[in-house]
XYZ file of C-alpha atoms in Angstrom:
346
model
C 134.237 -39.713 55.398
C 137.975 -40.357 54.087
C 140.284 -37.474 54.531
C 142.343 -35.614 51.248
C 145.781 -36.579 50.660
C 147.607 -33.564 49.989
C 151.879 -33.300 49.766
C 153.762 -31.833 52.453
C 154.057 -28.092 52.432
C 156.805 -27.289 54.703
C 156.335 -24.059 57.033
C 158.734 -22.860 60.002
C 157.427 -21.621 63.471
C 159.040 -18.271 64.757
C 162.805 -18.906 65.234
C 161.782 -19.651 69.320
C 159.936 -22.635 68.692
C 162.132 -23.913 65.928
C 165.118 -24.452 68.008
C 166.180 -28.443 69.036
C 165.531 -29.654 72.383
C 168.455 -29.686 74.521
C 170.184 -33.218 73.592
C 168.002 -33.566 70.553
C 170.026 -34.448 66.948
C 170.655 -31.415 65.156
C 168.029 -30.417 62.600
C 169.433 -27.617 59.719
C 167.545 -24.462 60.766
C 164.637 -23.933 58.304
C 163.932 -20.685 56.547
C 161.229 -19.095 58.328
C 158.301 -18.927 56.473
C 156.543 -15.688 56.162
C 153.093 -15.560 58.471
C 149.673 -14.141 58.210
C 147.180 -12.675 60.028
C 143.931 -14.336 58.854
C 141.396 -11.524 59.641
C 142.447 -10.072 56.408
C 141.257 -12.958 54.175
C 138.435 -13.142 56.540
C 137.206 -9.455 55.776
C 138.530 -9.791 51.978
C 136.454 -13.155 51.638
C 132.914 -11.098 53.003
C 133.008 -8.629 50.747
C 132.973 -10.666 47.913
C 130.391 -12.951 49.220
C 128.377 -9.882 49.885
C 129.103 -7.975 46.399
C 127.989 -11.314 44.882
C 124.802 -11.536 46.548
C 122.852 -9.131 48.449
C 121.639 -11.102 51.062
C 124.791 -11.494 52.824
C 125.111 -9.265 56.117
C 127.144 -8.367 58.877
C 125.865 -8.262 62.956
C 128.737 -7.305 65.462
C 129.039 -6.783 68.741
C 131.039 -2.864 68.874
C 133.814 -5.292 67.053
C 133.956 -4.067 63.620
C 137.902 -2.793 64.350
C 138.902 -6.234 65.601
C 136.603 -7.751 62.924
C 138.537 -6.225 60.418
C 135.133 -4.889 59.226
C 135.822 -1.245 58.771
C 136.138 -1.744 54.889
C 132.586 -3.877 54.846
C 131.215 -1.236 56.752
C 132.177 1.542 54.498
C 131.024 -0.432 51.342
C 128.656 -1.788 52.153
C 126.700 0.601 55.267
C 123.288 -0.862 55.296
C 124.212 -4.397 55.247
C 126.011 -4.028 58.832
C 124.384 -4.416 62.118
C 126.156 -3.284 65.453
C 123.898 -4.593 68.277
C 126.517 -3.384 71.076
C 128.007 -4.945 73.796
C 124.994 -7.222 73.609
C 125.890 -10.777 72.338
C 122.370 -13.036 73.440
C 120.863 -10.127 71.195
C 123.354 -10.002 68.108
C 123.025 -14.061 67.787
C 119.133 -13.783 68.339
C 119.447 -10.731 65.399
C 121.527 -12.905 63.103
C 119.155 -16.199 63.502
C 116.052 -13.742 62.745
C 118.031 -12.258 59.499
C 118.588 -16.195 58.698
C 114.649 -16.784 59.258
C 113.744 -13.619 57.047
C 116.139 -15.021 54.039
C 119.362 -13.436 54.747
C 122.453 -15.138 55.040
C 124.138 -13.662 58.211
C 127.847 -13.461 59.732
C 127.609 -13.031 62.883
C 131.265 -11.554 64.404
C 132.665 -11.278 67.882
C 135.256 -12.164 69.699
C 135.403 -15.982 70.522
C 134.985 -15.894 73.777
C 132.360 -13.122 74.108
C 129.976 -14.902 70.802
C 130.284 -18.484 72.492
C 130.478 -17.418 76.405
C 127.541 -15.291 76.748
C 125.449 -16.347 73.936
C 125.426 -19.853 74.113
C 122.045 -20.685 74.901
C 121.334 -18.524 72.064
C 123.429 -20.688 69.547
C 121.777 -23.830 70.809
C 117.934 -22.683 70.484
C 117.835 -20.043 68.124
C 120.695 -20.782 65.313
C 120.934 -25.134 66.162
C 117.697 -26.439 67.230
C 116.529 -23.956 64.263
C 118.184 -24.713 61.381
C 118.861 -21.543 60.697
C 122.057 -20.768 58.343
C 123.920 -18.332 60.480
C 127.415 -18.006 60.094
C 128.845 -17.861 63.412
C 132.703 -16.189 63.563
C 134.764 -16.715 66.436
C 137.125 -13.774 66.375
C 140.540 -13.929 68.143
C 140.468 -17.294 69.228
C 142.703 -19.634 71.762
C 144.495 -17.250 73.318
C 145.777 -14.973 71.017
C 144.123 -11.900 73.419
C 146.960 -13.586 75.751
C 147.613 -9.761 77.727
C 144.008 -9.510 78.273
C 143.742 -12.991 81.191
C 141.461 -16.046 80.884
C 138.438 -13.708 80.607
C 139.710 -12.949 76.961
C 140.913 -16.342 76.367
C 138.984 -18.579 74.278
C 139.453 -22.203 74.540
C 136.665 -23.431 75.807
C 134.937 -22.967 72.476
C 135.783 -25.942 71.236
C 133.922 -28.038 74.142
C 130.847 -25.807 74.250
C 130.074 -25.910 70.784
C 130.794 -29.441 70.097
C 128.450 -30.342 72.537
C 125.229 -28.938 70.474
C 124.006 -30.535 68.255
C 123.732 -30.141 64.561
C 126.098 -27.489 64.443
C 129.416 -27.738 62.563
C 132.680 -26.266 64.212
C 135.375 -25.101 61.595
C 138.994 -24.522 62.619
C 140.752 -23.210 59.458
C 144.730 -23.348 59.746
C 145.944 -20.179 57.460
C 144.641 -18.006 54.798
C 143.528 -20.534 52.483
C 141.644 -22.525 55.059
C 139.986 -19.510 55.890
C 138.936 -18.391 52.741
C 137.607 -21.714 51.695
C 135.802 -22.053 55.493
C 133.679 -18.641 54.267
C 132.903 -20.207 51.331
C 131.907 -23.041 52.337
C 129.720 -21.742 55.385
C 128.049 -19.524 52.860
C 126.628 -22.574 51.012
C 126.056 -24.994 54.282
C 122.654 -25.566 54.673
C 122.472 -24.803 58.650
C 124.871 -23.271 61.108
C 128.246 -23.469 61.397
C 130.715 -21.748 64.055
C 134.335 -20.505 62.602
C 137.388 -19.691 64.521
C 138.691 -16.850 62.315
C 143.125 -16.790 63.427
C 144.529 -13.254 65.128
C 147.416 -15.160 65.730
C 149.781 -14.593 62.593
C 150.693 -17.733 60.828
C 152.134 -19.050 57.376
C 150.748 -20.957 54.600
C 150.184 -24.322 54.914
C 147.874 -25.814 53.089
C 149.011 -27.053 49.371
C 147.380 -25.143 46.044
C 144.047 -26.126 45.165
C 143.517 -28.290 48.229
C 139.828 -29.110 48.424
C 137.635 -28.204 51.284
C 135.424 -30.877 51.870
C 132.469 -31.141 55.082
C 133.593 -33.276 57.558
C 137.125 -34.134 55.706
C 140.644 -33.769 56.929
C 143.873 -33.566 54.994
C 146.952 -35.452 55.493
C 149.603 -32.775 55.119
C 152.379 -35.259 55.188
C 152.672 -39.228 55.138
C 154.042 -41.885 57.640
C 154.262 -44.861 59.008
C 155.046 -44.673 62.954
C 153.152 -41.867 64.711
C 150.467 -39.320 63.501
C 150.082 -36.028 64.363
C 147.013 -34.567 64.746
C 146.410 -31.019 64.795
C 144.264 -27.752 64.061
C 144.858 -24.311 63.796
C 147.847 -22.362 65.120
C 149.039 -26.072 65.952
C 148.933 -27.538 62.123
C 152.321 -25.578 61.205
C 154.207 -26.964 64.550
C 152.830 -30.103 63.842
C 155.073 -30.104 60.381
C 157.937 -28.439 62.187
C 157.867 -31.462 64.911
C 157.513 -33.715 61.898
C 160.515 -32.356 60.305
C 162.556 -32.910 63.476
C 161.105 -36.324 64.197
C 162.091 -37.305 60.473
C 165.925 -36.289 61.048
C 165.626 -39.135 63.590
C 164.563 -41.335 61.632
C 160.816 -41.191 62.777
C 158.126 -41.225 60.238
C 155.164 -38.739 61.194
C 151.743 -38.682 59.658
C 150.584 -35.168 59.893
C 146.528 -34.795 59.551
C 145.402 -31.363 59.405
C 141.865 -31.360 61.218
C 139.714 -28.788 60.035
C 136.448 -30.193 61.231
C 136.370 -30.545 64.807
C 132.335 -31.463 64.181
C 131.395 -33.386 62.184
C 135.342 -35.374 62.903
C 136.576 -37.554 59.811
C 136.068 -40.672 61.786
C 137.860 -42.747 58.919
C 140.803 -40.641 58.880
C 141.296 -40.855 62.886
C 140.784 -44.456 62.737
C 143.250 -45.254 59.434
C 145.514 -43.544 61.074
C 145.159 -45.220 64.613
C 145.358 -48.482 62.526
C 147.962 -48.038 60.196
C 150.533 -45.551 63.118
C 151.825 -47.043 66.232
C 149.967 -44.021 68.250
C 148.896 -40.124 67.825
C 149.367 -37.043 69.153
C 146.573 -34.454 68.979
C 147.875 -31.012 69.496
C 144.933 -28.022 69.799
C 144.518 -24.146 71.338
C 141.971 -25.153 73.095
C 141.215 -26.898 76.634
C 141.508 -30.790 76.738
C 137.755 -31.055 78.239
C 136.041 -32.020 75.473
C 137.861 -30.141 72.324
C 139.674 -32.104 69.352
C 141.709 -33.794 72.056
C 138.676 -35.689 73.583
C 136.763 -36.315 70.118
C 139.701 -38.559 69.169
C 140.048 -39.940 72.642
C 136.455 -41.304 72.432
C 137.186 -42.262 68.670
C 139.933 -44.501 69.147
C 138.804 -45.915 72.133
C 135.877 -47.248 71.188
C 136.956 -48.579 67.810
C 140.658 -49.061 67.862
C 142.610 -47.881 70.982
C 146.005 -46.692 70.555
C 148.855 -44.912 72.392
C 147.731 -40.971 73.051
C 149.110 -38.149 74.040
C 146.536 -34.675 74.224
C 148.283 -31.651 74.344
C 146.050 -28.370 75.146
C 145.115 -26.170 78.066
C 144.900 -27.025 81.048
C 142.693 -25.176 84.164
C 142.770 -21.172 83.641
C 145.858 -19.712 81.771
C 147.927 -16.811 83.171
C 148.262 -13.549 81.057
C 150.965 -13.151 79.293
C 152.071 -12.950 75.766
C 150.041 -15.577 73.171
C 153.133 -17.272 72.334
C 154.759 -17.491 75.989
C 151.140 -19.153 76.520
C 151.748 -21.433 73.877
C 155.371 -22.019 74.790
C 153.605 -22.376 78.688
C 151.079 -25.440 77.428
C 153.579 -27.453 75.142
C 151.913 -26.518 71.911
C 154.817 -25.925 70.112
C 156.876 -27.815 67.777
C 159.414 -28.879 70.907
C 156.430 -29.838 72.540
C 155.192 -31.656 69.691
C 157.992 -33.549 69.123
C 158.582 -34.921 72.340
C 155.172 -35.811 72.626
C 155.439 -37.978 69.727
C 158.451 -39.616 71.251
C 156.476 -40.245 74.259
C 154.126 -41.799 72.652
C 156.031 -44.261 70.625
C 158.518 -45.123 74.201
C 160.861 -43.351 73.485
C 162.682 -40.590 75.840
C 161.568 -37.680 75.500
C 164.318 -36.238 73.326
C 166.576 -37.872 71.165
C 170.466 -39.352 72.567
């Protein structure tokens, strides 16, 4: 697999995170860029699939308000299955759907859909075959009020960790609608983190969307930034800062956490002096650890993982992110690190 070159498309964090570290060089304060809460695309992008071909339903768990699926459900009121607080049983519904020729979506909250019903997503959906369209609602920790039992990192690990199913991480609307898309025609079973968290546009027009492929987002030479998700558009804000110091940073946009673009991890281990992998997720066996096992068998390199770390404390998503280093300042001074340099600029 070879990842898709695709030019920079600049987007600011919320004016907290865009600030320079204390003693960093001054960077001219970007306009910030509007942001988006992808659960609209999400529910815009099923009801076209479905009013394009009947075989498309819905199975929720009592989630079709933080679905977004009130619309689907009033359009389209046969073709929408609420099992309940019952998630073994809505995954087991959804893979017998799949068997009888449907193509299901099956929508919950992240970690509700991969906590409680994994064995579910391994045997019945996996080991299967079955096309179900598994959609991680609200994922990282974007239900950051609610405490670790809401949070949903561990996703990442779990799902990695079966086999033959692919795990999508779209980073803004367009990811998201081409993710649908392209789960809708995937012969087997896929798992989708669909974003609450709000963020802007950052992948360029008419980007393709390719199985297994990443994206570089922006060129260069002396570190690479690797990131997914809420993470991508800090990722471009760190390599904004980074280039005002004369640092050149590669920024790969990471999609597919499974199947990983091996070639793209490894050019850039080769061709950058180290990488920084930035994810929402814990560092036990997400993105993070994928690359870590990458690089070090093939072509080790200088890496720093930034994630979560043990259980998070409540509090608002981005004081969690802001807790965890995954923001652009965070970022950033990773990607100093990493190259041996202080952590902020003299």
């Amino acid at each position: 697999m070879t990842e898709t070159h695709a030019p920079h498309a600049r987007a600011a964090v919320p004016a907290a995170d865009s600030a320079p570290t204390a003693g960093s060089a001054a960077v001219p304060a970007a306009v910030e860029a509007p942001v988006y809460d992808c659960r609209t695309v999400f529910a815009e992008e099923l009801a076209a699939l479905a009013r394009q071909d009947e075989r498309v339903v819905v199975v929720c768990n009592d989630s079709v308000g933080s679905s977004n699926l009130v619309a689907f459900r009033e359009e389209f009121p046969d073709r929408l299955v609420n099992v309940g607080i019952a998630e073994q049983n809505m995954v087991g519904v959804g893979a017998g759907l799949a068997n009888a020729g449907f193509v299901p979506f099956v929508s919950a909250a992240g970690p509700f859909l991969t906590g409680r019903a994994l064995e579910q997503i391994k045997a019945d959906c996996a080991y299967s075959g079955f096309r179900v369209i598994l959609c991680g609602q609200s994922p990282g920790m974007a239900y950051g009020e609610l405490g670790p039992t809401h949070h949903s990192v561990e996703d990442l690990s779990w799902l990695r960790a079966v086999a033959d199913l692919t795990v999508v991480v779209p980073a803004d609307r367009a990811q998201t609608r081409a993710a649908l898309r392209w789960a809708y025609t995937h012969d087997g079973p896929s798992y989708l983190r669909v974003p609450r968290f709000k963020v802007p546009d950052v992948t360029p027009p008419d980007a393709p969307f390719e199985h297994g492929r990443a994206q570089v987002l922006r060129d260069g030479a002396d570190v690479t930034l690797v990131a997914i998700g809420t993470l991508v558009s800090r990722a471009l804000t760190a390599a904004d800062r980074l280039a005002a110091e004369g640092i050149s940073a590669r920024v790969l946009n990471v999609p597919f956490v499974d199947p990983l673009d091996r070639a793209a991890i490894l050019r850039a281990a080769e061709e950058t002096r180290g990488l920084v992998v930035a994810e929402e997720a814990t560092l036990s066996g997400g993105l993070g650890a994928a690359v870590a096992s990458l690089t070090g068998q093939h072509h080790p390199v200088p890496l720093r993982l930034l994630g979560v770390t043990g259980f998070a404390p409540t509090g608002s998503p981005a004081g969690l992110l802001e807790h965890f280093g995954l923001t652009a300042d965070g970022v950033h001074r990773a990607a100093r690190e990493v190259l041996g340099l202080t952590s902020s600029a003299s």
